[in-house]
Amino acid sequence: MTASASAEPTHTLVRLDAPFTDQKPGTSGLRKSSRQFEQPHYLESFVEAVFRTLPGVQGGTLVLGGDGRYGNARAIDIILRMGAAHGLSKVIVTTAGILSTPAASNLIRKRQAIGGIILSASHNPGGAEGDFGVKVNGANGGPTPASFTDAVFECTKTLEQYAIVEARTPSLDAPGKHSIGAMDVEVIDGVDDFVELMQELFDFDRIRDLIRSDFPLAFDAMHAVTGPYARRLLEGLLGAPAGSVRHGTPLENFGGGHPDPNLTYAHELAELLLDGDEYRFGAACDGDGDRNMILGQRCFVNPSDSLAVLTANATVAPAYANGLAGVARSMPTSAAVDVVAKELGIDCFETPTGWKFFGNLLDAGKITLCGEESFGTGSNHVREKDGLWAVLFWLQILAERRCSVADIMTEHWKRFGRHYYSRHDYEAVASEAAHGLYDRLESMLPDLVGQAFAGRTISAADNFSYTDPVDGSVTTGQGLRILLDDGSRVVLRLSGTGTKGATIRIYLESYVPSSGDLNQDPQTALAGMITAINDLAELEQRTGMDKPTVIT
Ligand code: G1P
Ligand code: ZN
């Protein structure tokens, strides 16, 4: 521990020539290119609006850290100095500024902070030519609701000045207690509290027995935030051999990679598991550690199925031994978990895309587990999705069942039937073309009912809207749904996290009961629907792309 105090710093009010008009947060915070964030006063403008809007700033404690990408250190310096100018009593910041999103959520809750600022553009590439982002979480540890982000956006549009102090900010090289004027700065190791929480949730002895029993595993941290966490957990506490954690050192540009754990961007790991027999288990997490991909020997676990498997096997983990209150999934996520929830006799909620919609359900104790098809799974232990939590949960199940990942999937489908599922993304489509395609399809929806589609009949078609069962708030326009008479469906929505042009996401799902053919390739099982939506939405013609950028 080191301690240092700076003399009373100089407060400065910096005037903006003109307010920024483009600081509207998307699905997950304000996400822009690093270059945009480097414009003079750009970050400061957004942070000023956050400090003016977040309740309890005066005298409050804030958690601060990020995924280590380019811009992390500069942003921490600015936010610390602006926090001091706005009267925060304390900022808890992490060594090297490294803090995963779920670990931040835990710290906010544990330390009763007013919220946290997480510097990350999640799974988007980093570096000077990549993306940067600022996410603001509230006192419950979860992403702030739209009412907050809308208010921040409104504030930025007329902002005239921001407050900052001139001071040297403390070194983040080691834990220690410092101050900037009247504000305390506590530098802590961002891994400790998270590891402690995981040890409360899972039976580490059992997992260690599994890992030591000829169970080679590969975890890919993708040179992003989870490296230090995974090394401590998997190689340190759980006895996996050194080297089990790959790409474990966080780098500012993620080693030039795209830190999104899917079959396209984590292909190195995918090839190790799907084309070889060296490893029994594989997993990867994204830039800020909230996403996960689970692989077994020659087996890919679809994230929607992963949520269903965790739900069906939840009681093997000490944290969930007494059963689950309920579960939730985002609308585009497959209904695999619904079938399990039905059998367990628990509620299953369908929310719009984005983790923030799970917050109320978790806070109200209506759900214990939740997840999204976009490689996100989590529980009531924090208010974010949690990549390493999902990895440990899978290891706990494997430790109990002592079979392969593929066996778990086969048995699951035999019991519950299989939801064939795939998402096709068309990235960086010209914005006008994407919106034109979306608007056209939306206008066609009322007339689609009763029409033929991929050998079935369309039974309903709408734009999904959600009424929050806890606070009654209504969220509209959450994705175009084409529902078929056999329970299959296609969903089309535009991404709210992309930074280049527009991204069209098409979600395809078709259910086969346990008596049906459970062993098809999803692309084959869904082929008819893929062709039908491509024709109906004029995908190729309007995007100029003859195939998706990413298929998961
Ligand atoms: C994407 C995912 C969504 C997830 C979000 C943040 O948002 O689809 O499920 O919550 O990233 O990780 P989108 O780009 O689709 O708006
Ligand atoms: Zn993420």
Coordinates of C-alpha atoms and ligand atoms in Angstrom, one line a residue:
M1 CA 0.0 0.0 0.0
T2 CA 1.2 3.4 -0.8
A3 CA -0.4 6.7 0.2
S4 CA -0.1 10.1 -1.4
A5 CA -2.1 13.3 -1.2
S6 CA -2.0 16.1 -3.6
A7 CA -2.4 19.8 -2.7
E8 CA -5.7 21.4 -3.3
P9 CA -6.1 21.2 -7.0
T10 CA -7.2 24.0 -9.3
H11 CA -10.8 23.8 -10.4
T12 CA -11.3 24.8 -14.1
L13 CA -14.5 25.3 -16.1
V14 CA -13.8 24.6 -19.7
R15 CA -16.1 26.2 -22.2
L16 CA -17.2 24.3 -25.3
D17 CA -17.3 26.1 -28.7
A18 CA -20.4 24.2 -29.5
P19 CA -22.2 21.2 -27.9
F20 CA -21.8 17.8 -29.4
T21 CA -24.9 16.5 -31.0
D22 CA -24.1 12.8 -31.5
Q23 CA -23.6 11.5 -28.0
K24 CA -26.6 9.2 -27.9
P25 CA -25.9 6.0 -26.1
G26 CA -26.8 2.8 -27.9
T27 CA -27.6 -0.7 -26.7
S28 CA -24.7 -0.6 -24.4
G29 CA -23.3 2.9 -23.6
L30 CA -21.7 5.5 -25.8
R31 CA -19.7 3.7 -28.4
K32 CA -17.7 5.5 -31.1
S33 CA -14.4 5.2 -32.9
S34 CA -11.3 5.9 -30.9
R35 CA -10.7 8.8 -33.2
Q36 CA -14.1 10.4 -32.4
F37 CA -13.4 10.0 -28.7
E38 CA -10.1 11.8 -29.2
Q39 CA -11.7 15.0 -30.5
P40 CA -11.0 17.7 -28.0
H41 CA -13.6 17.8 -25.2
Y42 CA -15.6 14.9 -26.6
L43 CA -15.1 12.4 -23.7
E44 CA -15.4 15.3 -21.3
S45 CA -18.7 16.4 -22.7
F46 CA -20.2 13.0 -22.1
V47 CA -18.8 12.6 -18.7
E48 CA -20.0 16.0 -17.6
A49 CA -23.5 15.0 -18.7
V50 CA -23.2 11.8 -16.7
F51 CA -22.1 13.6 -13.6
R52 CA -24.9 16.1 -13.9
T53 CA -27.5 13.3 -14.3
L54 CA -26.3 10.4 -12.1
P55 CA -28.0 10.6 -8.7
G56 CA -25.7 10.9 -5.6
V57 CA -22.5 12.2 -7.3
Q58 CA -22.0 14.8 -4.5
G59 CA -20.3 12.8 -1.7
G60 CA -20.8 9.5 -3.5
T61 CA -18.5 6.6 -4.4
L62 CA -17.9 5.6 -8.0
V63 CA -16.3 2.5 -9.5
L64 CA -14.0 3.1 -12.5
G65 CA -12.1 0.8 -14.8
G66 CA -12.1 -0.7 -18.3
D67 CA -11.1 -3.5 -20.6
G68 CA -7.7 -2.1 -21.2
R69 CA -8.2 -1.0 -24.7
Y70 CA -6.5 2.1 -26.3
G71 CA -7.9 5.2 -24.6
N72 CA -8.4 3.4 -21.2
A73 CA -5.7 5.2 -19.3
R74 CA -6.4 8.6 -20.8
A75 CA -10.1 8.3 -19.9
I76 CA -9.4 7.2 -16.4
D77 CA -7.2 10.3 -15.9
I78 CA -9.9 12.6 -17.2
I79 CA -12.7 11.0 -15.3
L80 CA -10.8 11.1 -12.0
R81 CA -10.2 14.8 -12.4
M82 CA -13.8 15.5 -13.4
G83 CA -15.0 13.4 -10.5
A84 CA -13.0 15.5 -8.1
A85 CA -14.4 18.6 -9.6
H86 CA -18.0 17.3 -9.2
G87 CA -17.6 16.5 -5.5
L88 CA -17.4 12.7 -5.5
S89 CA -16.1 11.5 -2.1
K90 CA -14.3 8.5 -3.5
V91 CA -13.4 6.7 -6.7
I92 CA -12.5 3.0 -6.6
V93 CA -10.2 2.3 -9.5
T94 CA -8.3 -0.8 -10.4
T95 CA -4.7 -1.6 -11.0
A96 CA -3.7 -0.9 -14.6
G97 CA -7.3 0.3 -15.0
I98 CA -8.2 -3.3 -15.7
L99 CA -11.8 -4.2 -14.7
S100 CA -14.2 -6.5 -16.4
T101 CA -17.8 -5.5 -16.8
P102 CA -19.1 -8.2 -14.4
A103 CA -16.4 -7.5 -11.9
A104 CA -17.4 -3.8 -12.0
S105 CA -21.0 -4.7 -11.4
N106 CA -19.9 -6.8 -8.4
L107 CA -17.8 -3.9 -7.0
I108 CA -20.6 -1.4 -7.3
R109 CA -22.9 -3.6 -5.4
K110 CA -20.4 -4.7 -2.8
R111 CA -19.0 -1.2 -2.1
Q112 CA -22.4 0.5 -2.2
A113 CA -21.3 2.9 -4.9
I114 CA -23.6 5.3 -6.7
G115 CA -22.6 3.5 -9.9
G116 CA -19.7 2.8 -12.1
I117 CA -18.1 4.0 -15.4
I118 CA -16.8 1.1 -17.5
L119 CA -14.5 2.0 -20.4
S120 CA -15.2 -0.5 -23.1
A121 CA -16.6 -1.0 -26.5
S122 CA -17.2 -4.6 -25.5
H123 CA -16.5 -7.0 -28.4
N124 CA -15.6 -4.2 -30.9
P125 CA -12.0 -4.1 -32.0
G126 CA -9.7 -1.7 -30.1
G127 CA -6.7 0.5 -30.9
A128 CA -6.2 3.9 -32.4
E129 CA -8.2 2.7 -35.5
G130 CA -10.7 0.7 -33.4
D131 CA -13.5 1.7 -31.2
F132 CA -13.8 3.0 -27.7
G133 CA -16.8 3.3 -25.4
V134 CA -18.2 4.5 -22.1
K135 CA -20.8 2.5 -20.2
V136 CA -22.5 3.9 -17.1
N137 CA -23.9 1.5 -14.6
G138 CA -26.3 2.5 -11.7
A139 CA -26.3 1.7 -8.0
N140 CA -27.8 -1.8 -8.6
G141 CA -24.6 -2.6 -10.6
G142 CA -26.5 -2.9 -13.9
P143 CA -26.6 -0.8 -17.1
T144 CA -28.5 2.4 -16.6
P145 CA -32.0 2.4 -18.0
A146 CA -33.1 4.4 -21.1
S147 CA -34.6 7.2 -19.0
F148 CA -31.0 7.8 -17.7
T149 CA -29.2 7.5 -21.1
D150 CA -31.9 9.7 -22.7
A151 CA -31.4 12.4 -20.1
V152 CA -27.6 12.3 -20.6
F153 CA -28.0 12.6 -24.3
E154 CA -30.4 15.6 -23.8
C155 CA -27.8 17.2 -21.5
T156 CA -25.0 16.9 -24.0
K157 CA -27.0 18.6 -26.7
T158 CA -27.0 21.9 -24.9
L159 CA -23.9 21.6 -22.8
E160 CA -21.8 24.8 -22.6
Q161 CA -19.0 23.8 -20.2
Y162 CA -17.6 21.1 -18.1
A163 CA -15.8 21.1 -14.7
I164 CA -12.4 19.5 -14.2
V165 CA -9.5 19.9 -11.8
E166 CA -5.8 20.3 -12.8
A167 CA -4.0 17.6 -10.9
R168 CA -1.7 14.7 -11.3
T169 CA -3.7 11.5 -11.0
P170 CA -2.3 8.6 -9.0
S171 CA -0.3 5.8 -10.5
L172 CA -2.4 2.7 -11.1
D173 CA 0.6 0.4 -11.0
A174 CA -0.2 -1.0 -7.5
P175 CA -3.0 -0.9 -5.0
G176 CA -2.9 2.1 -2.7
K177 CA -4.8 4.9 -1.2
H178 CA -4.5 8.4 -2.7
S179 CA -6.5 11.6 -3.0
I180 CA -7.2 14.3 -5.4
G181 CA -8.1 17.3 -3.3
A182 CA -11.0 16.2 -1.1
M183 CA -11.7 13.1 -3.2
D184 CA -10.2 9.7 -2.2
V185 CA -8.8 7.5 -4.9
E186 CA -8.6 3.9 -3.8
V187 CA -6.6 1.7 -6.2
I188 CA -7.5 -2.0 -5.8
D189 CA -6.8 -5.2 -7.6
G190 CA -9.8 -5.6 -9.9
V191 CA -9.6 -9.4 -9.9
D192 CA -9.7 -10.1 -6.1
D193 CA -13.4 -9.4 -5.3
F194 CA -14.6 -11.2 -8.4
V195 CA -12.6 -14.3 -7.6
E196 CA -14.0 -14.3 -4.1
L197 CA -17.6 -14.0 -5.5
M198 CA -17.0 -17.0 -7.8
Q199 CA -15.8 -19.1 -4.9
E200 CA -19.0 -18.3 -3.1
L201 CA -21.1 -19.5 -6.0
F202 CA -19.4 -22.6 -7.2
D203 CA -17.7 -25.7 -5.6
F204 CA -14.1 -25.1 -6.6
D205 CA -13.0 -28.4 -5.0
R206 CA -15.2 -30.4 -7.4
I207 CA -14.1 -28.4 -10.4
R208 CA -10.5 -28.8 -9.4
D209 CA -11.0 -32.6 -9.2
L210 CA -12.4 -32.6 -12.7
I211 CA -9.6 -30.5 -14.2
R212 CA -7.0 -32.7 -12.6
S213 CA -8.6 -35.8 -14.0
D214 CA -7.2 -35.7 -17.5
F215 CA -9.5 -32.8 -18.6
P216 CA -7.4 -30.6 -20.8
L217 CA -9.0 -27.2 -21.5
A218 CA -8.3 -24.1 -23.5
F219 CA -9.6 -20.7 -22.6
D220 CA -9.1 -17.8 -25.0
A221 CA -9.0 -14.4 -23.4
M222 CA -8.5 -12.8 -26.8
H223 CA -5.9 -10.4 -25.4
A224 CA -8.7 -8.6 -23.6
V225 CA -9.8 -8.1 -20.0
T226 CA -10.4 -11.7 -18.8
G227 CA -6.8 -12.8 -19.1
P228 CA -5.8 -11.9 -15.5
Y229 CA -9.2 -13.2 -14.1
A230 CA -8.9 -16.5 -16.0
R231 CA -5.3 -17.1 -15.1
R232 CA -6.1 -16.6 -11.4
L233 CA -9.2 -18.8 -11.5
L234 CA -8.4 -21.6 -14.0
E235 CA -4.6 -21.9 -13.7
G236 CA -4.2 -20.6 -10.1
L237 CA -7.1 -21.9 -8.1
L238 CA -8.5 -24.7 -10.2
G239 CA -5.2 -26.3 -11.2
A240 CA -5.3 -26.1 -15.0
P241 CA -1.8 -26.4 -16.5
A242 CA 0.0 -23.1 -17.3
G243 CA -0.8 -22.2 -20.9
S244 CA -4.5 -23.3 -20.6
V245 CA -5.3 -19.6 -20.7
R246 CA -4.4 -18.4 -24.2
H247 CA -3.8 -14.8 -25.2
G248 CA -4.0 -13.9 -21.5
T249 CA -2.3 -10.6 -21.5
P250 CA -4.6 -7.6 -22.1
L251 CA -3.3 -5.5 -25.0
E252 CA -4.5 -2.0 -26.1
N253 CA -5.5 -3.3 -29.5
F254 CA -6.3 -6.9 -28.5
G255 CA -3.4 -8.1 -30.6
G256 CA -5.1 -6.8 -33.7
G257 CA -8.0 -9.2 -33.1
H258 CA -11.7 -8.7 -32.9
P259 CA -12.5 -9.7 -29.3
D260 CA -15.8 -11.3 -29.9
P261 CA -16.1 -15.0 -28.8
N262 CA -17.9 -16.6 -31.7
L263 CA -16.9 -19.1 -34.4
T264 CA -15.8 -16.3 -36.8
Y265 CA -13.6 -14.2 -34.5
A266 CA -12.5 -16.9 -32.0
H267 CA -11.7 -19.2 -34.9
E268 CA -8.3 -20.3 -33.6
L269 CA -10.0 -21.7 -30.5
A270 CA -12.9 -23.1 -32.5
E271 CA -10.5 -25.0 -34.7
L272 CA -8.7 -26.4 -31.7
L273 CA -11.9 -27.8 -30.3
L274 CA -14.0 -28.6 -33.4
D275 CA -11.2 -30.0 -35.7
G276 CA -9.0 -31.6 -33.1
D277 CA -9.1 -33.9 -30.1
E278 CA -6.5 -32.3 -27.8
Y279 CA -9.0 -30.5 -25.6
R280 CA -12.1 -31.6 -23.8
F281 CA -13.4 -28.1 -23.1
G282 CA -12.9 -24.7 -24.7
A283 CA -14.2 -21.3 -23.9
A284 CA -13.6 -17.6 -24.8
C285 CA -14.8 -14.3 -23.5
D286 CA -15.1 -10.9 -25.2
G287 CA -13.3 -7.5 -24.7
D288 CA -14.9 -6.6 -21.4
G289 CA -15.5 -10.1 -20.1
D290 CA -19.3 -10.3 -20.2
R291 CA -19.7 -12.6 -23.2
N292 CA -18.8 -16.3 -23.4
M293 CA -18.6 -19.0 -26.0
I294 CA -18.6 -22.6 -24.8
L295 CA -17.1 -25.4 -26.8
G296 CA -16.6 -29.1 -26.2
Q297 CA -14.6 -31.7 -28.1
R298 CA -16.0 -31.4 -31.6
C299 CA -19.0 -29.6 -30.2
F300 CA -20.2 -26.0 -30.3
V301 CA -22.8 -24.9 -27.8
N302 CA -25.2 -22.5 -29.2
P303 CA -25.7 -19.7 -26.6
S304 CA -29.5 -20.1 -26.5
D305 CA -28.9 -23.8 -25.7
S306 CA -26.3 -22.9 -23.1
L307 CA -28.9 -20.9 -21.1
A308 CA -31.3 -23.9 -21.4
V309 CA -28.6 -26.3 -20.2
L310 CA -27.6 -24.1 -17.2
T311 CA -31.3 -23.8 -16.3
A312 CA -31.9 -27.5 -16.5
N313 CA -28.8 -28.3 -14.4
A314 CA -28.7 -25.2 -12.1
T315 CA -29.0 -27.1 -8.9
V316 CA -25.5 -28.7 -9.2
A317 CA -24.0 -25.3 -8.4
P318 CA -24.1 -24.4 -4.6
A319 CA -25.5 -21.0 -5.4
Y320 CA -28.6 -22.4 -7.1
A321 CA -29.0 -25.6 -5.1
N322 CA -32.4 -24.5 -3.9
G323 CA -33.7 -24.0 -7.4
L324 CA -34.5 -20.9 -9.5
A325 CA -37.0 -18.2 -9.0
G326 CA -37.5 -17.8 -12.7
V327 CA -35.6 -17.2 -15.9
A328 CA -35.6 -14.7 -18.7
R329 CA -34.3 -14.5 -22.3
S330 CA -34.1 -11.7 -24.8
M331 CA -36.7 -11.9 -27.6
P332 CA -34.4 -13.0 -30.4
T333 CA -32.9 -15.8 -28.1
S334 CA -34.4 -19.2 -28.9
A335 CA -37.2 -20.7 -26.8
A336 CA -35.0 -23.6 -25.7
V337 CA -35.0 -22.2 -22.1
D338 CA -38.8 -21.8 -22.2
V339 CA -39.2 -25.5 -22.6
V340 CA -37.0 -26.2 -19.6
A341 CA -38.7 -23.5 -17.5
K342 CA -42.1 -25.1 -18.3
E343 CA -40.9 -28.4 -17.1
L344 CA -39.4 -26.9 -13.9
G345 CA -42.7 -25.0 -13.3
I346 CA -40.9 -21.6 -13.2
D347 CA -41.7 -18.3 -14.9
C348 CA -39.9 -17.4 -18.2
F349 CA -39.8 -13.8 -19.3
E350 CA -39.2 -12.5 -22.8
T351 CA -37.4 -9.1 -22.9
P352 CA -36.1 -6.8 -25.6
T353 CA -32.4 -7.1 -26.7
G354 CA -29.9 -5.7 -24.1
W355 CA -29.0 -6.6 -20.6
K356 CA -30.6 -3.6 -19.1
F357 CA -34.1 -5.2 -19.5
F358 CA -33.1 -8.0 -17.1
G359 CA -32.3 -5.5 -14.3
N360 CA -35.8 -5.0 -12.9
L361 CA -36.6 -8.7 -13.0
L362 CA -33.4 -9.5 -11.1
D363 CA -33.9 -6.7 -8.6
A364 CA -37.5 -7.8 -8.0
G365 CA -36.4 -11.4 -7.4
K366 CA -38.5 -12.7 -10.3
I367 CA -35.6 -14.4 -12.1
T368 CA -32.4 -16.1 -11.1
L369 CA -30.8 -16.8 -14.5
C370 CA -31.1 -14.9 -17.8
G371 CA -29.4 -14.8 -21.2
E372 CA -29.2 -13.7 -24.7
E373 CA -28.4 -15.4 -28.0
S374 CA -25.4 -13.1 -28.4
F375 CA -23.2 -15.2 -26.1
G376 CA -24.5 -13.6 -22.9
T377 CA -25.5 -15.5 -19.8
G378 CA -25.8 -14.4 -16.2
S379 CA -27.6 -14.6 -12.9
N380 CA -28.6 -12.6 -9.9
H381 CA -25.0 -12.6 -8.6
V382 CA -24.4 -9.3 -10.5
R383 CA -26.4 -7.2 -12.8
E384 CA -24.4 -7.8 -16.0
K385 CA -23.9 -10.9 -18.1
D386 CA -20.8 -12.7 -17.0
G387 CA -18.5 -14.7 -19.2
L388 CA -16.3 -16.4 -16.7
W389 CA -19.3 -17.2 -14.5
A390 CA -20.8 -19.1 -17.4
V391 CA -17.5 -21.0 -17.9
L392 CA -17.3 -22.0 -14.3
F393 CA -21.0 -23.0 -14.3
W394 CA -20.3 -25.3 -17.3
L395 CA -17.3 -26.7 -15.5
Q396 CA -19.4 -27.3 -12.4
I397 CA -22.0 -29.2 -14.5
L398 CA -19.2 -31.3 -16.2
A399 CA -17.6 -32.0 -12.8
E400 CA -20.9 -33.4 -11.6
R401 CA -22.0 -35.2 -14.8
R402 CA -18.5 -36.5 -15.8
C403 CA -19.4 -36.7 -19.5
S404 CA -18.5 -34.8 -22.6
V405 CA -20.1 -31.5 -23.6
A406 CA -21.5 -33.2 -26.7
D407 CA -23.2 -35.8 -24.4
I408 CA -24.8 -33.1 -22.3
M409 CA -26.2 -31.5 -25.5
T410 CA -27.5 -34.8 -26.9
E411 CA -29.2 -35.7 -23.6
H412 CA -30.7 -32.3 -23.3
W413 CA -32.2 -32.4 -26.8
K414 CA -33.5 -36.0 -26.2
R415 CA -35.3 -34.7 -23.2
F416 CA -36.5 -31.3 -24.3
G417 CA -36.3 -31.4 -28.1
R418 CA -34.0 -29.1 -30.1
H419 CA -34.4 -25.5 -31.2
Y420 CA -32.3 -25.3 -34.4
Y421 CA -31.0 -21.7 -34.3
S422 CA -28.7 -19.4 -36.2
R423 CA -28.0 -15.7 -36.4
H424 CA -26.9 -14.1 -39.7
D425 CA -25.3 -10.7 -39.5
Y426 CA -24.8 -8.4 -42.4
E427 CA -22.3 -5.9 -41.0
A428 CA -21.4 -2.4 -42.2
V429 CA -24.3 -2.1 -44.6
A430 CA -24.9 1.4 -45.9
S431 CA -27.2 3.0 -43.4
E432 CA -29.8 4.1 -45.9
A433 CA -30.0 0.6 -47.5
A434 CA -30.4 -1.1 -44.1
H435 CA -33.1 1.3 -43.0
G436 CA -34.9 1.0 -46.3
L437 CA -34.9 -2.8 -46.1
Y438 CA -36.1 -2.7 -42.5
D439 CA -38.9 -0.1 -43.1
R440 CA -40.1 -2.0 -46.2
L441 CA -40.3 -5.3 -44.3
E442 CA -42.1 -3.6 -41.4
S443 CA -44.7 -2.1 -43.7
M444 CA -45.3 -5.5 -45.2
L445 CA -46.0 -7.2 -41.8
P446 CA -49.7 -6.7 -41.6
D447 CA -50.3 -8.4 -44.9
L448 CA -48.0 -11.4 -44.2
V449 CA -50.4 -13.3 -42.0
G450 CA -51.7 -16.4 -43.8
Q451 CA -49.0 -16.3 -46.5
A452 CA -46.8 -19.3 -47.2
F453 CA -43.2 -19.1 -45.9
A454 CA -40.6 -21.9 -46.2
G455 CA -43.3 -24.5 -46.5
R456 CA -45.2 -23.2 -43.5
T457 CA -47.8 -20.6 -43.0
I458 CA -47.2 -17.2 -41.3
S459 CA -49.4 -17.1 -38.2
A460 CA -48.4 -13.7 -36.9
A461 CA -46.0 -10.8 -37.8
D462 CA -45.3 -7.8 -35.7
N463 CA -42.7 -5.4 -34.3
F464 CA -42.0 -6.6 -30.8
S465 CA -42.9 -4.4 -27.9
Y466 CA -42.4 -5.0 -24.2
T467 CA -44.2 -4.0 -21.1
D468 CA -41.9 -4.3 -18.1
P469 CA -43.7 -6.4 -15.5
V470 CA -42.1 -4.6 -12.7
D471 CA -42.4 -0.9 -13.5
G472 CA -44.9 -1.0 -16.3
S473 CA -42.7 0.9 -18.8
V474 CA -43.3 0.1 -22.4
T475 CA -40.5 -0.3 -25.0
T476 CA -41.6 -0.5 -28.6
G477 CA -39.9 -1.2 -32.0
Q478 CA -37.7 -4.0 -30.7
G479 CA -37.5 -6.2 -33.8
L480 CA -39.6 -7.5 -36.6
R481 CA -41.0 -11.0 -35.9
I482 CA -42.4 -13.4 -38.5
L483 CA -43.9 -16.3 -36.6
L484 CA -44.8 -19.5 -38.4
D485 CA -47.6 -22.0 -37.7
D486 CA -45.2 -24.8 -36.5
G487 CA -43.6 -22.6 -33.9
S488 CA -40.6 -21.6 -36.1
R489 CA -39.8 -18.0 -36.5
V490 CA -37.6 -15.4 -38.1
V491 CA -36.6 -12.1 -36.4
L492 CA -35.0 -9.1 -38.1
R493 CA -33.5 -6.1 -36.3
L494 CA -30.9 -3.5 -36.7
S495 CA -28.0 -3.5 -34.3
G496 CA -27.7 -0.8 -31.7
T497 CA -24.0 -1.3 -31.0
G498 CA -22.3 -1.1 -34.4
T499 CA -20.2 1.9 -35.3
K500 CA -19.8 1.5 -39.0
G501 CA -22.9 1.9 -41.2
A502 CA -25.7 -0.4 -40.0
T503 CA -25.7 -4.0 -39.1
I504 CA -28.7 -6.2 -40.0
R505 CA -29.3 -9.2 -37.7
I506 CA -31.5 -12.1 -38.8
Y507 CA -32.4 -14.7 -36.2
L508 CA -33.7 -18.0 -37.4
E509 CA -35.3 -20.7 -35.2
S510 CA -37.0 -23.9 -35.8
Y511 CA -38.1 -26.5 -33.1
V512 CA -37.8 -30.2 -33.6
P513 CA -39.4 -32.3 -30.8
S514 CA -37.4 -35.0 -29.1
S515 CA -38.8 -37.6 -31.4
G516 CA -37.5 -35.7 -34.5
D517 CA -34.1 -35.5 -36.2
L518 CA -31.9 -34.0 -33.6
N519 CA -28.5 -34.3 -35.4
Q520 CA -28.7 -31.9 -38.3
D521 CA -26.4 -29.0 -39.1
P522 CA -28.4 -25.9 -38.1
Q523 CA -27.7 -24.2 -41.5
T524 CA -29.2 -27.3 -43.2
A525 CA -32.2 -27.5 -40.8
L526 CA -32.9 -23.8 -41.4
A527 CA -32.1 -23.6 -45.1
G528 CA -35.7 -23.2 -46.3
M529 CA -36.2 -20.3 -43.9
I530 CA -32.9 -18.7 -44.8
T531 CA -33.9 -18.6 -48.5
A532 CA -37.4 -17.4 -47.7
I533 CA -36.3 -14.4 -45.6
N534 CA -33.6 -13.5 -48.0
D535 CA -36.2 -13.4 -50.8
L536 CA -38.9 -11.6 -48.7
A537 CA -36.6 -8.9 -47.4
E538 CA -34.6 -8.6 -50.7
L539 CA -31.4 -9.0 -48.7
E540 CA -28.9 -9.5 -51.5
Q541 CA -30.4 -6.9 -53.7
R542 CA -30.6 -4.2 -51.1
T543 CA -27.3 -4.9 -49.3
G544 CA -25.2 -5.9 -52.2
M545 CA -24.0 -8.8 -50.1
D546 CA -24.5 -12.4 -51.3
K547 CA -23.8 -13.8 -47.8
P548 CA -23.7 -12.7 -44.2
T549 CA -20.6 -11.3 -42.7
V550 CA -20.9 -13.5 -39.6
I551 CA -23.0 -16.7 -39.1
T552 CA -23.4 -18.0 -35.6
Ligands
G1P1 C1 -25.6 -6.7 -29.2 C2 -26.4 -8.0 -28.9 C3 -27.2 -7.8 -27.7 C4 -26.2 -7.4 -26.5 C5 -25.5 -6.2 -26.9 C6 -24.4 -5.8 -25.9 O1 -26.5 -5.7 -29.4 O2 -27.2 -8.3 -30.0 O3 -27.8 -9.0 -27.4 O4 -27.0 -7.2 -25.4 O5 -24.8 -6.4 -28.2 O6 -23.5 -6.8 -25.7 P1 -27.0 -5.2 -30.9 O7 -25.7 -4.8 -31.6 O8 -27.7 -6.3 -31.5 O9 -27.9 -4.0 -30.6
ZN2 ZN -19.0 -7.3 -23.8

